[in-house]
PDB file of C-alpha atoms in Angstrom:
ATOM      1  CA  UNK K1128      66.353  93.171 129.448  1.00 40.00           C
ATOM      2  CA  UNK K1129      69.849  93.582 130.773  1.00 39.00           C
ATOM      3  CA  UNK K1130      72.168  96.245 129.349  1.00 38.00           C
ATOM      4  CA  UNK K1131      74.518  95.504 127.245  1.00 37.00           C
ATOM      5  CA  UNK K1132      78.500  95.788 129.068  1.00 37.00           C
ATOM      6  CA  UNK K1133      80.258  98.399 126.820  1.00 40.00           C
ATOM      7  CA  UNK K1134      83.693  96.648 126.029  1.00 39.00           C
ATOM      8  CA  UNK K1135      86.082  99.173 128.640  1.00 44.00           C
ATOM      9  CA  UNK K1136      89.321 100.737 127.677  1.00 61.00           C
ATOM     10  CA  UNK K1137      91.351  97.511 128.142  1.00 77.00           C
ATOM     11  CA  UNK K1138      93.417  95.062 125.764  1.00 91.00           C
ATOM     12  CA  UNK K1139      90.896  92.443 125.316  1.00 95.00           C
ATOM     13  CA  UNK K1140      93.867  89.628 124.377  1.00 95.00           C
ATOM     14  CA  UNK K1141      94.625  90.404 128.085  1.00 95.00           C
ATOM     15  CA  UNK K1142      91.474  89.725 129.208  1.00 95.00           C
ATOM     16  CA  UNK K1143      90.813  86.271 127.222  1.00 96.00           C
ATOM     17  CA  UNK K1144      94.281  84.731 128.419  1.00 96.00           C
ATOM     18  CA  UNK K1145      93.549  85.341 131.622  1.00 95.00           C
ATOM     19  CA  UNK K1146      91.525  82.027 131.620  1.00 95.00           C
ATOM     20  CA  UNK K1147      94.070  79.934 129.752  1.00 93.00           C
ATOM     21  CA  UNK K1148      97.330  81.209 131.347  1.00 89.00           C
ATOM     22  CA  UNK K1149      99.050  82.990 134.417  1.00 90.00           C
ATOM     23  CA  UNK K1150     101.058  85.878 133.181  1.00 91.00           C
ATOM     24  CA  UNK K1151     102.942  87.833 135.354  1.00 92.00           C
ATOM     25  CA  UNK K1152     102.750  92.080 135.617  1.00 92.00           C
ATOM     26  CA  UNK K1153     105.727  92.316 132.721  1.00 92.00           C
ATOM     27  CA  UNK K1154     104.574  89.453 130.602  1.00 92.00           C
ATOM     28  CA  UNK K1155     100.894  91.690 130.556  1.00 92.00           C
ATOM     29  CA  UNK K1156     102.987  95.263 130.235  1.00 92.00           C
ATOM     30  CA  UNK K1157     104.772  93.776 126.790  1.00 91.00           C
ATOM     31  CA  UNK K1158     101.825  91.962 125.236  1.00 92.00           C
ATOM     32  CA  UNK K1159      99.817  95.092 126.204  1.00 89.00           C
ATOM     33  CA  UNK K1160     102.179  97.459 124.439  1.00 89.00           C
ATOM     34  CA  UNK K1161     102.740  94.937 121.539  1.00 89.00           C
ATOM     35  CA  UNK K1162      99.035  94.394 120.488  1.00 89.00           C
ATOM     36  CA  UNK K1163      98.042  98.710 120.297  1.00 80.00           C
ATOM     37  CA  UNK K1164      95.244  99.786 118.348  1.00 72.00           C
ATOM     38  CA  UNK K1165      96.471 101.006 114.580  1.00 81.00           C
ATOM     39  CA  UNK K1166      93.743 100.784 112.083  1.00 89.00           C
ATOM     40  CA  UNK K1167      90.099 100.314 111.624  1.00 93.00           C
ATOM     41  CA  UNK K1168      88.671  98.675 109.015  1.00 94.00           C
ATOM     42  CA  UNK K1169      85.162  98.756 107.259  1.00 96.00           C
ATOM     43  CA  UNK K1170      82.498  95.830 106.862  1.00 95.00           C
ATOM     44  CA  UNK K1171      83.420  93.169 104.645  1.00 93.00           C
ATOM     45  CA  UNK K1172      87.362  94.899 103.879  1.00 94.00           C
ATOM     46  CA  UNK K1173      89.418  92.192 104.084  1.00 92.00           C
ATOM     47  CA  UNK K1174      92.345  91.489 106.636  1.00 91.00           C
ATOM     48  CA  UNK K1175      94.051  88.774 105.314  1.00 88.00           C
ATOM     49  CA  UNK K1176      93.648  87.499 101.576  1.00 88.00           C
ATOM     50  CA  UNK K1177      94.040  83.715 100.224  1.00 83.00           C
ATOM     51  CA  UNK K1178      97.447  83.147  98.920  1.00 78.00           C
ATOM     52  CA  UNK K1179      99.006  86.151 100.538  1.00 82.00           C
ATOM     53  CA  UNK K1180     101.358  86.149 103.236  1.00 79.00           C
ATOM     54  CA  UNK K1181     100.992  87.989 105.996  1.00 76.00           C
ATOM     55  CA  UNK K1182     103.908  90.767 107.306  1.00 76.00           C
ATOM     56  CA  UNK K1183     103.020  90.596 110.804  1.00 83.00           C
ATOM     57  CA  UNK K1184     100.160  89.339 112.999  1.00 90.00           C
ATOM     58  CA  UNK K1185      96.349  91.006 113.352  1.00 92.00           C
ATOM     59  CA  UNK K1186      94.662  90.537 116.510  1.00 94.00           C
ATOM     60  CA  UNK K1187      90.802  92.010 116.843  1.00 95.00           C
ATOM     61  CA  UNK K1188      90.293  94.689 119.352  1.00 94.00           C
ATOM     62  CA  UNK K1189      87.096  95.786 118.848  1.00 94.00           C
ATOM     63  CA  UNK K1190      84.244  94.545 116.287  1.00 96.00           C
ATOM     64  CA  UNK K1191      83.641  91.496 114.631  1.00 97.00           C
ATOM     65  CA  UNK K1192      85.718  89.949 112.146  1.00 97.00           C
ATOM     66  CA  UNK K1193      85.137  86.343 110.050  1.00 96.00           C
ATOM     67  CA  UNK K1194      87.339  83.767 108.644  1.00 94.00           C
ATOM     68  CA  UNK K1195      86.146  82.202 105.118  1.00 94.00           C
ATOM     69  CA  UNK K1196      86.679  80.092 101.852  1.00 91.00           C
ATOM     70  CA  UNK K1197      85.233  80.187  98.322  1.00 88.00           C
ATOM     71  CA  UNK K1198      84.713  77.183  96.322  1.00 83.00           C
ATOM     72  CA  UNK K1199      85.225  76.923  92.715  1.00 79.00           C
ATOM     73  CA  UNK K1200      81.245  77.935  92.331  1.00 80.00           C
ATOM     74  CA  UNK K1201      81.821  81.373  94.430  1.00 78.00           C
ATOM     75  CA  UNK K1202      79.802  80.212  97.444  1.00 84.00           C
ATOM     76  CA  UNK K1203      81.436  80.913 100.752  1.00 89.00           C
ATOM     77  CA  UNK K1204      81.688  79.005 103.515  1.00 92.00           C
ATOM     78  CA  UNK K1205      82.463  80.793 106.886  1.00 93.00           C
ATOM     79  CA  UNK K1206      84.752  79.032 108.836  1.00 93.00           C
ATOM     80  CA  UNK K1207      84.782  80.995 112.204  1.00 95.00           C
ATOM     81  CA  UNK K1208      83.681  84.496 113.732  1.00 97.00           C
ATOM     82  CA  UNK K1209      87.330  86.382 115.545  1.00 97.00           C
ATOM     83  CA  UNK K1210      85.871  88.916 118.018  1.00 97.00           C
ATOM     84  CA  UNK K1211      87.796  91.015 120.735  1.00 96.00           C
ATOM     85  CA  UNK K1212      90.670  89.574 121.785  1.00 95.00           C
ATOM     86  CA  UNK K1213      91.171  86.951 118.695  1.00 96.00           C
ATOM     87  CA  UNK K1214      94.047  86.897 116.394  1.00 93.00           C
ATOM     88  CA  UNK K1215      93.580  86.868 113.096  1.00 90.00           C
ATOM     89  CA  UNK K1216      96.152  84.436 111.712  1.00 81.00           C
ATOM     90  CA  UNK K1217      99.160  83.596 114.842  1.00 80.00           C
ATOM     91  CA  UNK K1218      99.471  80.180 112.705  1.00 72.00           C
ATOM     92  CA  UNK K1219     101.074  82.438 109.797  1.00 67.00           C
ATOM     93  CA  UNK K1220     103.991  82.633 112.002  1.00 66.00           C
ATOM     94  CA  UNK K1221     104.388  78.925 110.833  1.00 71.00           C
ATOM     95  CA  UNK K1222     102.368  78.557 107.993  1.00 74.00           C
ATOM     96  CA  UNK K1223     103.087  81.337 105.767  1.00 73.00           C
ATOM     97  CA  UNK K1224     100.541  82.581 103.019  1.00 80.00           C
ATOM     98  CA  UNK K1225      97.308  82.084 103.818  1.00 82.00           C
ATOM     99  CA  UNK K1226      94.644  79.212 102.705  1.00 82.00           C
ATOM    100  CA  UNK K1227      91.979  81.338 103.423  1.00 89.00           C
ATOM    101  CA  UNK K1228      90.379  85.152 103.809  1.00 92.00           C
ATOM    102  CA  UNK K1229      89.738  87.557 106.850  1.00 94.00           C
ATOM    103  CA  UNK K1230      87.265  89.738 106.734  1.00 95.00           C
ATOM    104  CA  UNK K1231      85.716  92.642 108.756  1.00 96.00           C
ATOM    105  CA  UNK K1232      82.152  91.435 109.279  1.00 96.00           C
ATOM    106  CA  UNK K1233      81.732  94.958 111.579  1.00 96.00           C
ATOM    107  CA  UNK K1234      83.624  98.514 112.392  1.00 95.00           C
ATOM    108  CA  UNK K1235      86.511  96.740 113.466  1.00 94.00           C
ATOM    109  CA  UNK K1236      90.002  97.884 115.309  1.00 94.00           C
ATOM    110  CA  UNK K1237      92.842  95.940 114.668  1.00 93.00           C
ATOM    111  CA  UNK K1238      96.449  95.806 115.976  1.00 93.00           C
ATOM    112  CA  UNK K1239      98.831  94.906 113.451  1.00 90.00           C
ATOM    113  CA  UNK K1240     102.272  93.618 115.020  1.00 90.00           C
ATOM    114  CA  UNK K1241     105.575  92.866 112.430  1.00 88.00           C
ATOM    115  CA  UNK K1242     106.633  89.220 112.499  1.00 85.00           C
ATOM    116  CA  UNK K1243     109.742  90.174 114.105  1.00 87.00           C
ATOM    117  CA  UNK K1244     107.972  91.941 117.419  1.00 89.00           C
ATOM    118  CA  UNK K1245     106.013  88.927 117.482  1.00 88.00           C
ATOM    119  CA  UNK K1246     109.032  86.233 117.365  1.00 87.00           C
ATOM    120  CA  UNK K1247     110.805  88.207 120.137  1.00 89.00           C
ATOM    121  CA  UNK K1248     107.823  87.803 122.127  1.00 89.00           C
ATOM    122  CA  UNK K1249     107.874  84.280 121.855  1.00 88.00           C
ATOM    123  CA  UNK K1250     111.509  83.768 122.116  1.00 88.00           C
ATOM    124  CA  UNK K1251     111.806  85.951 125.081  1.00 84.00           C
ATOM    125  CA  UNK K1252     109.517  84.291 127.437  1.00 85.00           C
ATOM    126  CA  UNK K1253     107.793  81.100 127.831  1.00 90.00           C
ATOM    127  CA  UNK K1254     104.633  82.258 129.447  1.00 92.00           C
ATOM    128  CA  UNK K1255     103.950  83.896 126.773  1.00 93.00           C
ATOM    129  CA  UNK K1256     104.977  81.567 124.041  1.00 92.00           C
ATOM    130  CA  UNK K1257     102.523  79.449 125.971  1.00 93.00           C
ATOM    131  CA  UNK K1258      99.747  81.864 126.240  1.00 94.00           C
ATOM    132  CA  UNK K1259      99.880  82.608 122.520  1.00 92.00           C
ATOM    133  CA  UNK K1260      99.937  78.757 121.888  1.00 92.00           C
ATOM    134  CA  UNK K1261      96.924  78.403 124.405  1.00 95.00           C
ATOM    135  CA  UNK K1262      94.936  80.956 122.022  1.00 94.00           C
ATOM    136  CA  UNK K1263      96.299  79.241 118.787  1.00 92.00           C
ATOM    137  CA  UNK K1264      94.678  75.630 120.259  1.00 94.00           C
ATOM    138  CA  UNK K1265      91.426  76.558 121.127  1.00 96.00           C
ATOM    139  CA  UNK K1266      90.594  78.355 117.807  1.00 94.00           C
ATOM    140  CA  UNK K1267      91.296  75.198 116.722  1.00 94.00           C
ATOM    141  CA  UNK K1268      89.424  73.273 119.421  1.00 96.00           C
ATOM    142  CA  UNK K1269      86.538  75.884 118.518  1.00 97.00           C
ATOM    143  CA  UNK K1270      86.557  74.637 114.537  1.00 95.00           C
ATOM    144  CA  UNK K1271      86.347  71.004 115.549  1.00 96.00           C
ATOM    145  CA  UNK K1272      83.248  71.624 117.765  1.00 97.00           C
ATOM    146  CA  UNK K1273      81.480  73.168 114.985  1.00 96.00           C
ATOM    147  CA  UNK K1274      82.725  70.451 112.169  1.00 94.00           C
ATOM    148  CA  UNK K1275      80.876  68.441 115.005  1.00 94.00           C
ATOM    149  CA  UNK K1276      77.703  70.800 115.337  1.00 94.00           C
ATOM    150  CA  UNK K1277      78.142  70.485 111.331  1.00 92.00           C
ATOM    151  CA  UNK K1278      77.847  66.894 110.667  1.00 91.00           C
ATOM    152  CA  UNK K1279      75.406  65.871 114.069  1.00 93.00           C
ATOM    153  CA  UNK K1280      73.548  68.192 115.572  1.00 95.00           C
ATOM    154  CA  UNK K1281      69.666  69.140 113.902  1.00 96.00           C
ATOM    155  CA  UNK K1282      69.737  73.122 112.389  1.00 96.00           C
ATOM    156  CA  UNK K1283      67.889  74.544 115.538  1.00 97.00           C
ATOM    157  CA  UNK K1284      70.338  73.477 117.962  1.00 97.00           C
ATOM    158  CA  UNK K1285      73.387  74.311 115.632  1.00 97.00           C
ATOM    159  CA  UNK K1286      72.155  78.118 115.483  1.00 98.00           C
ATOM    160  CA  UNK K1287      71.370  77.819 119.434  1.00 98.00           C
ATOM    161  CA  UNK K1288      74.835  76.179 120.474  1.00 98.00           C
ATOM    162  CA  UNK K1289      76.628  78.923 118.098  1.00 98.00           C
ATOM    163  CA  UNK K1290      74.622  81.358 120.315  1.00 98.00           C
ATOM    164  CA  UNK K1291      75.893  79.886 123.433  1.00 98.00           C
ATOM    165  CA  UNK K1292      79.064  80.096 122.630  1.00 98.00           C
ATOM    166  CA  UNK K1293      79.116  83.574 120.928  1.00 98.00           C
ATOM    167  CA  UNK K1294      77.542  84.825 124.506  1.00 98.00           C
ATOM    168  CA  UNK K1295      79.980  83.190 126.735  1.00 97.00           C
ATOM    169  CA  UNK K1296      83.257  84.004 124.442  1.00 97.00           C
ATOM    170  CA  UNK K1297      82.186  87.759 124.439  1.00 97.00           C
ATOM    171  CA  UNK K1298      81.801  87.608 128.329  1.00 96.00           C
ATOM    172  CA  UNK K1299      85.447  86.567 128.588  1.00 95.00           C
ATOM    173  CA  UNK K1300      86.403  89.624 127.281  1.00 95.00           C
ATOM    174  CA  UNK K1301      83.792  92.128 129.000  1.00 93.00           C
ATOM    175  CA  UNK K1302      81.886  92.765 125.765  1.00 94.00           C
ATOM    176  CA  UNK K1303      78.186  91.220 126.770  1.00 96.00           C
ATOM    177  CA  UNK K1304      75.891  90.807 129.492  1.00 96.00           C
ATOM    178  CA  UNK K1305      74.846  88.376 131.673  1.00 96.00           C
ATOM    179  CA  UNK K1306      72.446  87.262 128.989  1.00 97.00           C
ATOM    180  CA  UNK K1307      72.728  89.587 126.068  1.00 97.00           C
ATOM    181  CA  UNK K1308      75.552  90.146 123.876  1.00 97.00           C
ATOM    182  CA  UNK K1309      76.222  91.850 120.420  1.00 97.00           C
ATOM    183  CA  UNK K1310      74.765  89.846 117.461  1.00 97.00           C
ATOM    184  CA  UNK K1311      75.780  91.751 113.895  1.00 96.00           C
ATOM    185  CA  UNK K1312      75.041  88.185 111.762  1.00 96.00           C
ATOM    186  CA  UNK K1313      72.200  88.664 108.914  1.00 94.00           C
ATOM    187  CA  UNK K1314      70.503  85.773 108.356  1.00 95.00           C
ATOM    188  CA  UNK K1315      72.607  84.580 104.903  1.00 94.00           C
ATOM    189  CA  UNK K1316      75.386  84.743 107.017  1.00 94.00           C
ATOM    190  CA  UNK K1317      73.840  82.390 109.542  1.00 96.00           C
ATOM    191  CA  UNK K1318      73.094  80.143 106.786  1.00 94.00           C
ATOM    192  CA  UNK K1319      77.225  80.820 105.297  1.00 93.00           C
ATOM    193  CA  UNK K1320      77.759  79.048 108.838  1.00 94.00           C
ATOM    194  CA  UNK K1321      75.584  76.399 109.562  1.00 93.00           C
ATOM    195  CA  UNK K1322      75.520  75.341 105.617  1.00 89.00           C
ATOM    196  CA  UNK K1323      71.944  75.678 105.558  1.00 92.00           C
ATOM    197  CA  UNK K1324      69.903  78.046 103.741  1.00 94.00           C
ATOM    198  CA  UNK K1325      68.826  81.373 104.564  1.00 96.00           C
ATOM    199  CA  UNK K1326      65.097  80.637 104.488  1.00 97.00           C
ATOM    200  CA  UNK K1327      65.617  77.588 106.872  1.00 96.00           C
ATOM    201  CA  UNK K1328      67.595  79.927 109.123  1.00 97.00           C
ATOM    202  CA  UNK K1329      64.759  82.326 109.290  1.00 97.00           C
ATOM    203  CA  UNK K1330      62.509  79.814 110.300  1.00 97.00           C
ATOM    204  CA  UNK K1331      64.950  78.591 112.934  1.00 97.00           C
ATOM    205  CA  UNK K1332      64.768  81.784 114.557  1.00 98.00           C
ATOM    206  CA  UNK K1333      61.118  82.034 114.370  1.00 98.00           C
ATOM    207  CA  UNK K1334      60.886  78.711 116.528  1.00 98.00           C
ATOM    208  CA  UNK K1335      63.780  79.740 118.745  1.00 98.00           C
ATOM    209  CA  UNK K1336      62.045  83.017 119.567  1.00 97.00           C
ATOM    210  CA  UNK K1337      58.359  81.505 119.649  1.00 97.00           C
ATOM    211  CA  UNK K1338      60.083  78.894 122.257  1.00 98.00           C
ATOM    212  CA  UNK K1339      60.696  82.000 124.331  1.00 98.00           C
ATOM    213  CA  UNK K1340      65.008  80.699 123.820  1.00 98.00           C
ATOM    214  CA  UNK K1341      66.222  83.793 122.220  1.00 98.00           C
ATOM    215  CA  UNK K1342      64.993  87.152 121.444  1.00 97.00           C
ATOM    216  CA  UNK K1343      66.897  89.293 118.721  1.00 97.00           C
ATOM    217  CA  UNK K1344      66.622  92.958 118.519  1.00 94.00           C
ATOM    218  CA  UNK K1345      68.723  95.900 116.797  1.00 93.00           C
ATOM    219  CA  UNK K1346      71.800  93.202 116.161  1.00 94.00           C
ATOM    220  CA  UNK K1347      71.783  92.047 119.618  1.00 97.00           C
ATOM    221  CA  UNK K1348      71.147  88.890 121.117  1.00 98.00           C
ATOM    222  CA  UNK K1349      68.535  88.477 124.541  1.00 98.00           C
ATOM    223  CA  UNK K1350      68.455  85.131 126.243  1.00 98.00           C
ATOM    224  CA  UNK K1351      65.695  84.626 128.600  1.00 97.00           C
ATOM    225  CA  UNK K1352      67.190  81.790 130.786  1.00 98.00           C
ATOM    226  CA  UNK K1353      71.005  80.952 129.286  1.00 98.00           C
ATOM    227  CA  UNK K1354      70.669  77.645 131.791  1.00 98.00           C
ATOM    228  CA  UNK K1355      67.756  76.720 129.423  1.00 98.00           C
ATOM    229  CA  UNK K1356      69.067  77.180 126.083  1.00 98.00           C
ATOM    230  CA  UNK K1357      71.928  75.771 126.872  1.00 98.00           C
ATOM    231  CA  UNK K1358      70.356  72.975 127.687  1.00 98.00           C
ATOM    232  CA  UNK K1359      67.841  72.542 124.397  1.00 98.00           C
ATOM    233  CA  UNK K1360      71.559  72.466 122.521  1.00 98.00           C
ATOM    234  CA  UNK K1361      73.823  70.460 125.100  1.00 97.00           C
ATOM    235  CA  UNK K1362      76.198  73.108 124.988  1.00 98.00           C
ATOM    236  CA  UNK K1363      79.444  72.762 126.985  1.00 97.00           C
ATOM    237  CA  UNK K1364      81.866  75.456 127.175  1.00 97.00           C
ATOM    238  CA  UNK K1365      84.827  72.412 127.730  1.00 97.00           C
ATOM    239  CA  UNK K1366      85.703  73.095 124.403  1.00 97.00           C
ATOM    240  CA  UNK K1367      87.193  76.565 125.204  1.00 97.00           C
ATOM    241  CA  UNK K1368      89.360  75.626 127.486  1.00 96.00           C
ATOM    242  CA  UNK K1369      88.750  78.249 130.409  1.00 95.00           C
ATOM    243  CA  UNK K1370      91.023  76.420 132.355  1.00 88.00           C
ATOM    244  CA  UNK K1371      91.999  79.446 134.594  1.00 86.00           C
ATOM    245  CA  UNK K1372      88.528  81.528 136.723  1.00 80.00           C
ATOM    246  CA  UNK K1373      90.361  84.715 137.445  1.00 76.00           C
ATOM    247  CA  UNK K1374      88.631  87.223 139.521  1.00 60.00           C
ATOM    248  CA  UNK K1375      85.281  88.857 138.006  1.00 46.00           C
ATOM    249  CA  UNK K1376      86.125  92.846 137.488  1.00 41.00           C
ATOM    250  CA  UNK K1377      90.038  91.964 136.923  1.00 42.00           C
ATOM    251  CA  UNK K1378      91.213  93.917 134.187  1.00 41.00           C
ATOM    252  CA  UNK K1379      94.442  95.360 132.400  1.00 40.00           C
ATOM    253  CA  UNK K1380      95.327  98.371 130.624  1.00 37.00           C
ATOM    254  CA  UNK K1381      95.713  99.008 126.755  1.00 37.00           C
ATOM    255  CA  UNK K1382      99.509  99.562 127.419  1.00 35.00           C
ATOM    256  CA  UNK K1383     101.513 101.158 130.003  1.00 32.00           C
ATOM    257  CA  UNK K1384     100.947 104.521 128.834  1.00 33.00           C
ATOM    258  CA  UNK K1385      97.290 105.161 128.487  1.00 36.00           C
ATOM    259  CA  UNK K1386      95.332 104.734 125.317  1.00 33.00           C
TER     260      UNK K1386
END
């Protein structure tokens, strides 16, 4: 089995818009001092709460965090998974309070930034207006392809494309293998996903791993031949975007001044 990349002492927002945008040394230096580590947070503490607006803007730097809506019943849906390098809720700059939660689904590290840091960003430079709009538009792109895996696609490929794409999206960032990647999702919150229960999800797996397509161990995820399982689901990284291939191994710092 391959070992696991540990995520290295770099901003991962850095690291993700390489592949949507070119951003030149100062344009990195202020979003890399902007987005600093200040808090952690604890499983299932929330970020962001329905109804609330935000102050600022929280971007993931490490862990796993989860966007998601109750109904009137208390069931949850889960509406998408923010790992390193994903901001919590850049629309609030427009939007205001929030129609939904954020949670901590792991440990996670989060950079909180005041509204005001965040508009002079914007305002001062296009490139990275445009990079923060890039990241803003394929979250979204990201929620239509699973409305899609939603209302077409069987169960067993649904869990296997959401594999696919977890994989690939924490390669962009340096936080998985070549074919394994961190996988901290219990089974009910599969199921709070795919809207599909967790017994059905269990014996999704089952199949997946009797195929020889997957092979889950100590919250991680092993794929045998990505080529294949890609295949069984039709996946299609388009929907991300990656419209940029920077150089494998590029990487920037945290901030100018170290950790």
């Amino acid at each position: 089995m391959d070992a696991i990349v540990a995520l290295p002492r770099v901003n991962p927002l850095l690291l993700k818009l390489r592949f949507g945008m070119d951003l030149d040394a100062g344009d990195r230096a202020l979003l890399g001092d902007a987005f600093r580590a200040t808090r952690s947070l604890e499983p299932q503490q929330d970020i962001v709460r329905a109804g609330e607006r935000s102050s600022g803007v929280h971007l993931v730097l490490e862990g796993f965090a989860f966007r998601y809506k109750l109904v009137r019943d208390g069931r949850r849906q889960i509406l998408g998974l923010l790992l390193p390098g994903d901001f919590c809720d850049l629309q609030s700059i427009v939007l205001g309070p929030s129609d939904h939660y954020i949670a901590a689904l792991t440990t996670c590290t989060i950079a909180d930034v005041p509204q005001r840091q965040v508009d002079a960003l914007i305002f001062r430079d296009s490139r990275i207006a445009r990079a923060l709009w890039w990241a803003t538009l394929v979250d979204e792109s990201v929620l239509r392809e699973w409305l899609a895996s939603m209302g077409q696609r069987p169960a067993d490929k649904r869990i296997a494309h959401l594999f696919c794409e977890l994989l690939l999206r924490q390669q962009l960032v340096g936080a998985a293998g070549a074919r394994d990647c961190p996988l901290p999702l219990t089974q009910p919150m599969l199921a709070d996903i795919l809207g599909i229960t967790p017994i059905h999800v269990s014996r999704i797996l089952r199949d997946l791993r009797e195929a020889g397509l997957i092979e889950l161990k100590d919250r991680h995820l092993h794929v045998p031949e990505v080529e294949r399982l890609r295949a069984f689901c039709d996946f299609d990284p388009a929907y991300l975007h990656l419209v940029n291939t920077p150089e494998q191994g590029a990487s920037e710092p945290l901030s100018g001044n170290g950790p």
